[in-house]
DNA sequence: TTGTAAGCGTTATCAG
DNA sequence: CTGATAACGCTTACAA
């Protein structure tokens, strides 16, 4: 029971050896206790645990990782470059919360890779390299471009990956996504039910899967409902406000402007409202607007935005759960998950003004 | 030059020993090259670097951390509990971006401690313990309560810490914060200049320093401008929408309702606008509203919100830079930084309606 | 049920 | 300028 040197005025940080000494057992036994091995006598276990608590002992992750090859850390690749200078898309923030909660519950922490446009030193952005460097047990990818070679390198590796809103697959890579197509259909159906026949669509960034799926859903609904599909009712946006604004201006300048517009994001829907407002059009009377996402601001804008709610936290949670399963069970196949979306009707959608509400359209 | 066994079909992950072998030098020398030691011959250096590049070598962080006691990882404590069920305050998200960029530029990564209400296993929420576990070189704290014992334990330790929007100090702990008092003064001055004499204030959560400072600034400006301070013009909120809504309802019910309200957050300002709207009051004519933060939605609500812009990314950046300095220079004193705020005039503030605009007030 | 000892992949301290 | 070799704090056969 020789006390260790108390040279420092601050408390020494206890070591597993120190713990062993004070418990009167070997480090191996301490390790067994700490890792819940069954073959330890209750007596010993209790004693070690007591000393551990007293010393406020906590194992060093680095040492453990080094030998076990597991870090209990999940990497997060989340693009936060300068593409959209002031704005982060609010979507991912909420996903992150869900993710954090679900992996946290399983005792994993999140490592945010600081990955901007420009290389910050070693290599450009070697996601795989960095994942190995930190020995992360798995990775969640969000807001990145699936065509990026660095992304493909990672998704092609044996490190478990889950992408959010991105159709990435690989030997150990799956993804979670909202039911974007169905969501778009719901949007169009809703507008159709209200009496709209001239429904335009502002797409998201067309290099992304969600944008493509929403356009698909839009078309499918248009066809199924017997509405006429018109090329000039499609405007390409990029998910952000400004593009929605420009797209709507263009739509409104046409010879036969739409009475309703379905934007593939709430941000673009807000832009659409601004454009309408600028032309003295009232919403929803002159122009009905439906968004997608149901971000925080959706109920706060005036008029409150009708939109398709994505279960953002749910996406994060699903991603986290899937990832942990993949990590802990090598046999578990990378899943592809689709989460339902929900139409939330607020004030920005209503019937078209009567004079063009009814039947002068060519239904089937 | 005996090649290592290529037993696996997948590429082997090169080790520093492998690197040494293929370079024809010892691991020590390789280490020297990799860590930019000066005492290596250019010849050797080049050779090693070449092989390293070819093998796509990347050192294992865990091993390095174990021996150097430095992880090049910064911990982030960001409360994301269930207090405000669906919402994250948008403020911190933007701070996080700035933080990520600044520490990323210095080659640090961010470890998000998954810290909810409930304990997720080991101990409740031992921030210090977990910081040591992961060997983080420093910690940034946001959205936490400074009175939390776990927080105090961390800020009292020798681990470098920087708090954001929280007046935390300690041997190695400093903080960054906006000039909240000045911001509040600017808000009141702005309203006063517009002709308002009955200016109310909805405070933030009064257990926080920013809320206290904003109230201080409000009072200071009220006094300096010779306006009458009235207790009934002060309503306590909690930074979120609902509290702003309730506070404004209460204010509007008084015998002599204010013509302007300064809310300590944009979210509460939005709540204020809703309350006004509900009473058929038009903004800014019947009620001028000024917020604080300039979050993303501020320019998007109708009318667009006048507010005090905090340099959110700047706060994150400042926190990151200060932290890294503290990490790399033990002698560097924990700084207390105050960043300026800027009045952004939009549509929600204007002169009061003429009938009570002018002079029936007791100016000095 | 427990102890001994060999690593895990690096860096750091010595000699040479 | 370079090479052995001992840590770093922990887990894990292998023995006892």
CSV table of C-alpha atoms in Angstrom, one decimal, chain B residues 89-318:
chain,number,residue,atom,x,y,z
B,89,UNK,CA,-31.2,26.9,-31.6
B,90,UNK,CA,-30.0,27.8,-35.1
B,91,UNK,CA,-27.3,30.0,-33.5
B,92,UNK,CA,-24.9,27.3,-32.6
B,93,UNK,CA,-25.1,25.6,-35.9
B,94,UNK,CA,-23.5,28.5,-37.5
B,95,UNK,CA,-20.9,28.9,-34.8
B,96,UNK,CA,-20.0,25.3,-35.4
B,97,UNK,CA,-19.3,26.0,-39.0
B,98,UNK,CA,-16.9,28.7,-38.1
B,99,UNK,CA,-15.3,26.6,-35.5
B,100,UNK,CA,-14.9,23.7,-37.8
B,101,UNK,CA,-13.2,25.8,-40.4
B,102,UNK,CA,-10.8,27.5,-38.1
B,103,UNK,CA,-9.6,24.4,-36.2
B,104,UNK,CA,-9.6,22.5,-39.5
B,105,UNK,CA,-7.2,24.9,-40.9
B,106,UNK,CA,-4.9,24.1,-38.1
B,107,UNK,CA,-5.3,20.4,-38.7
B,108,UNK,CA,-7.5,19.6,-35.8
B,109,UNK,CA,-10.7,17.6,-36.0
B,110,UNK,CA,-13.8,18.0,-33.9
B,111,UNK,CA,-15.1,15.4,-31.6
B,112,UNK,CA,-18.8,15.9,-30.8
B,113,UNK,CA,-19.4,14.5,-27.4
B,114,UNK,CA,-22.8,12.8,-27.5
B,115,UNK,CA,-24.1,14.3,-24.3
B,116,UNK,CA,-27.8,14.2,-23.7
B,117,UNK,CA,-29.9,14.7,-20.7
B,118,UNK,CA,-29.7,11.2,-19.5
B,119,UNK,CA,-26.5,9.4,-18.9
B,120,UNK,CA,-25.7,7.1,-21.7
B,121,UNK,CA,-23.8,4.6,-19.7
B,122,UNK,CA,-20.7,5.4,-17.8
B,123,UNK,CA,-21.4,8.1,-15.3
B,124,UNK,CA,-23.8,10.9,-15.9
B,125,UNK,CA,-22.0,13.3,-18.1
B,126,UNK,CA,-18.4,13.6,-17.1
B,127,UNK,CA,-17.1,16.0,-19.6
B,128,UNK,CA,-13.7,16.1,-18.0
B,129,UNK,CA,-13.6,12.3,-17.8
B,130,UNK,CA,-14.6,12.0,-21.4
B,131,UNK,CA,-12.1,14.6,-22.5
B,132,UNK,CA,-9.4,12.7,-20.9
B,133,UNK,CA,-10.7,9.4,-22.2
B,134,UNK,CA,-10.4,10.7,-25.8
B,135,UNK,CA,-7.3,12.8,-25.0
B,136,UNK,CA,-8.7,15.8,-26.6
B,137,UNK,CA,-6.3,18.7,-26.7
B,138,UNK,CA,-8.9,21.2,-25.9
B,139,UNK,CA,-12.7,21.7,-25.6
B,140,UNK,CA,-15.2,24.2,-26.9
B,141,UNK,CA,-18.4,24.5,-24.9
B,142,UNK,CA,-21.7,25.8,-26.2
B,143,UNK,CA,-25.2,25.8,-25.1
B,144,UNK,CA,-24.4,24.4,-21.8
B,145,UNK,CA,-25.3,25.7,-18.4
B,146,UNK,CA,-22.3,27.3,-16.6
B,147,UNK,CA,-23.6,26.1,-13.3
B,148,UNK,CA,-23.5,22.5,-14.2
B,149,UNK,CA,-21.0,20.8,-12.0
B,150,UNK,CA,-19.7,18.7,-14.9
B,151,UNK,CA,-19.0,21.9,-16.8
B,152,UNK,CA,-17.3,23.5,-13.8
B,153,UNK,CA,-15.2,20.4,-13.3
B,154,UNK,CA,-14.0,20.7,-16.9
B,155,UNK,CA,-13.4,24.4,-16.9
B,156,UNK,CA,-11.5,24.1,-13.6
B,157,UNK,CA,-9.2,21.5,-15.0
B,158,UNK,CA,-5.9,22.0,-16.9
B,159,UNK,CA,-7.5,21.2,-20.2
B,160,UNK,CA,-7.7,24.3,-22.4
B,161,UNK,CA,-11.3,25.3,-22.9
B,162,UNK,CA,-13.2,28.1,-24.7
B,163,UNK,CA,-16.8,28.7,-24.0
B,164,UNK,CA,-19.1,30.4,-26.5
B,165,UNK,CA,-21.7,32.7,-25.2
B,166,UNK,CA,-21.0,31.7,-21.7
B,167,UNK,CA,-18.8,33.5,-19.2
B,168,UNK,CA,-16.8,30.6,-18.1
B,169,UNK,CA,-13.3,31.1,-16.7
B,170,UNK,CA,-10.7,28.9,-15.2
B,171,UNK,CA,-7.0,28.3,-15.1
B,172,UNK,CA,-7.1,27.3,-18.8
B,173,UNK,CA,-10.5,28.5,-19.7
B,174,UNK,CA,-11.6,31.6,-21.5
B,175,UNK,CA,-14.6,32.6,-23.6
B,176,UNK,CA,-15.9,34.5,-26.6
B,177,UNK,CA,-19.1,36.4,-26.8
B,178,UNK,CA,-20.8,39.1,-28.8
B,179,UNK,CA,-21.0,42.6,-27.4
B,180,UNK,CA,-24.4,41.9,-26.2
B,181,UNK,CA,-24.8,45.0,-24.1
B,182,UNK,CA,-23.8,47.3,-27.0
B,183,UNK,CA,-26.1,45.4,-29.3
B,184,UNK,CA,-29.0,46.1,-27.0
B,185,UNK,CA,-28.1,49.7,-26.8
B,186,UNK,CA,-28.0,49.9,-30.6
B,187,UNK,CA,-31.5,48.4,-30.7
B,188,UNK,CA,-33.0,50.9,-28.4
B,189,UNK,CA,-31.1,53.8,-30.0
B,190,UNK,CA,-32.4,52.7,-33.4
B,191,UNK,CA,-36.0,52.6,-32.1
B,192,UNK,CA,-35.6,55.9,-30.3
B,193,UNK,CA,-34.3,57.5,-33.4
B,194,UNK,CA,-37.3,56.3,-35.3
B,195,UNK,CA,-39.4,58.1,-32.8
B,196,UNK,CA,-40.4,55.4,-30.4
B,197,UNK,CA,-40.7,56.3,-26.7
B,198,UNK,CA,-42.4,53.2,-25.4
B,199,UNK,CA,-40.0,50.5,-26.0
B,200,UNK,CA,-40.4,47.1,-24.3
B,201,UNK,CA,-37.9,44.3,-24.0
B,202,UNK,CA,-38.3,40.6,-24.0
B,203,UNK,CA,-35.3,39.1,-22.3
B,204,UNK,CA,-33.6,35.8,-23.1
B,205,UNK,CA,-33.2,33.1,-20.6
B,206,UNK,CA,-32.1,35.1,-17.6
B,207,UNK,CA,-29.7,32.5,-16.3
B,208,UNK,CA,-27.5,33.2,-19.3
B,209,UNK,CA,-25.0,35.9,-19.6
B,210,UNK,CA,-26.1,37.2,-23.0
B,211,UNK,CA,-29.6,37.7,-21.7
B,212,UNK,CA,-28.3,39.6,-18.7
B,213,UNK,CA,-26.1,41.7,-20.8
B,214,UNK,CA,-28.8,42.5,-23.3
B,215,UNK,CA,-31.1,43.6,-20.5
B,216,UNK,CA,-28.3,45.7,-19.1
B,217,UNK,CA,-27.8,47.4,-22.5
B,218,UNK,CA,-31.5,48.0,-22.8
B,219,UNK,CA,-31.6,49.7,-19.4
B,220,UNK,CA,-28.5,51.7,-20.1
B,221,UNK,CA,-29.9,53.0,-23.3
B,222,UNK,CA,-33.3,53.7,-21.9
B,223,UNK,CA,-31.7,55.8,-19.2
B,224,UNK,CA,-29.2,57.6,-21.4
B,225,UNK,CA,-31.9,58.5,-23.8
B,226,UNK,CA,-34.0,59.9,-21.1
B,227,UNK,CA,-36.8,57.4,-21.6
B,228,UNK,CA,-38.7,56.1,-18.7
B,229,UNK,CA,-37.9,52.7,-17.5
B,230,UNK,CA,-41.0,50.7,-16.7
B,231,UNK,CA,-41.0,47.3,-15.1
B,232,UNK,CA,-44.1,46.3,-17.0
B,233,UNK,CA,-42.2,46.7,-20.2
B,234,UNK,CA,-39.9,43.9,-19.3
B,235,UNK,CA,-41.0,40.3,-20.1
B,236,UNK,CA,-38.9,37.3,-19.4
B,237,UNK,CA,-38.5,34.9,-22.3
B,238,UNK,CA,-36.2,31.9,-23.0
B,239,UNK,CA,-34.9,32.7,-26.5
B,240,UNK,CA,-37.5,30.5,-28.3
B,241,UNK,CA,-40.5,31.4,-30.4
B,242,UNK,CA,-43.2,30.6,-28.0
B,243,UNK,CA,-41.9,32.7,-25.1
B,244,UNK,CA,-41.7,35.7,-27.5
B,245,UNK,CA,-45.3,35.1,-28.5
B,246,UNK,CA,-46.5,34.9,-24.9
B,247,UNK,CA,-44.5,37.9,-23.8
B,248,UNK,CA,-45.8,40.0,-26.5
B,249,UNK,CA,-49.4,39.1,-25.8
B,250,UNK,CA,-48.8,40.2,-22.2
B,251,UNK,CA,-47.2,43.4,-23.3
B,252,UNK,CA,-50.1,44.2,-25.7
B,253,UNK,CA,-52.7,43.7,-23.0
B,254,UNK,CA,-51.3,46.4,-20.7
B,255,UNK,CA,-53.0,49.7,-20.3
B,256,UNK,CA,-50.3,51.6,-22.2
B,257,UNK,CA,-48.8,49.1,-24.6
B,258,UNK,CA,-45.4,49.7,-26.1
B,259,UNK,CA,-45.0,50.9,-29.7
B,260,UNK,CA,-41.9,48.9,-30.1
B,261,UNK,CA,-40.4,45.8,-28.7
B,262,UNK,CA,-36.8,44.7,-28.6
B,263,UNK,CA,-36.6,40.9,-28.3
B,264,UNK,CA,-33.3,39.3,-27.2
B,265,UNK,CA,-33.5,36.8,-30.0
B,266,UNK,CA,-34.8,36.5,-33.5
B,267,UNK,CA,-36.9,33.5,-32.6
B,268,UNK,CA,-38.7,35.5,-29.9
B,269,UNK,CA,-39.1,38.4,-32.3
B,270,UNK,CA,-40.9,36.0,-34.7
B,271,UNK,CA,-43.1,35.0,-31.8
B,272,UNK,CA,-43.7,38.7,-31.2
B,273,UNK,CA,-44.7,39.2,-34.8
B,274,UNK,CA,-47.2,36.4,-34.5
B,275,UNK,CA,-48.8,37.8,-31.4
B,276,UNK,CA,-49.1,41.2,-33.1
B,277,UNK,CA,-50.5,39.6,-36.2
B,278,UNK,CA,-53.1,37.8,-34.2
B,279,UNK,CA,-54.3,41.1,-32.8
B,280,UNK,CA,-54.4,42.6,-36.2
B,281,UNK,CA,-51.6,44.9,-35.5
B,282,UNK,CA,-49.4,45.7,-38.5
B,283,UNK,CA,-45.7,45.7,-38.3
B,284,UNK,CA,-43.9,48.0,-38.1
B,285,UNK,CA,-46.7,50.6,-38.1
B,286,UNK,CA,-48.5,49.4,-35.0
B,287,UNK,CA,-45.6,47.7,-33.4
B,288,UNK,CA,-42.0,47.8,-34.4
B,289,UNK,CA,-40.0,44.7,-33.7
B,290,UNK,CA,-36.3,44.3,-33.4
B,291,UNK,CA,-34.6,40.9,-32.8
B,292,UNK,CA,-31.1,39.7,-32.0
B,293,UNK,CA,-28.9,37.2,-33.7
B,294,UNK,CA,-29.7,37.6,-37.4
B,295,UNK,CA,-30.3,34.0,-37.9
B,296,UNK,CA,-31.0,32.6,-41.4
B,297,UNK,CA,-34.7,33.2,-41.3
B,298,UNK,CA,-34.5,36.8,-40.3
B,299,UNK,CA,-34.5,38.2,-43.8
B,300,UNK,CA,-37.1,35.6,-44.9
B,301,UNK,CA,-40.0,36.4,-42.6
B,302,UNK,CA,-42.5,38.9,-43.7
B,303,UNK,CA,-41.9,41.7,-42.9
B,304,UNK,CA,-38.2,41.0,-42.9
B,305,UNK,CA,-36.8,41.3,-39.4
B,306,UNK,CA,-34.6,44.2,-38.2
B,307,UNK,CA,-32.1,42.7,-35.9
B,308,UNK,CA,-28.6,42.8,-34.4
B,309,UNK,CA,-26.3,40.6,-36.3
B,310,UNK,CA,-23.9,38.5,-34.4
B,311,UNK,CA,-20.9,37.2,-36.2
B,312,UNK,CA,-21.7,33.7,-35.5
B,313,UNK,CA,-19.1,32.1,-37.7
B,314,UNK,CA,-16.7,34.7,-36.3
B,315,UNK,CA,-17.5,33.5,-32.8
B,316,UNK,CA,-16.7,30.0,-33.8
B,317,UNK,CA,-13.6,31.0,-35.6
B,318,UNK,CA,-12.4,33.1,-32.7
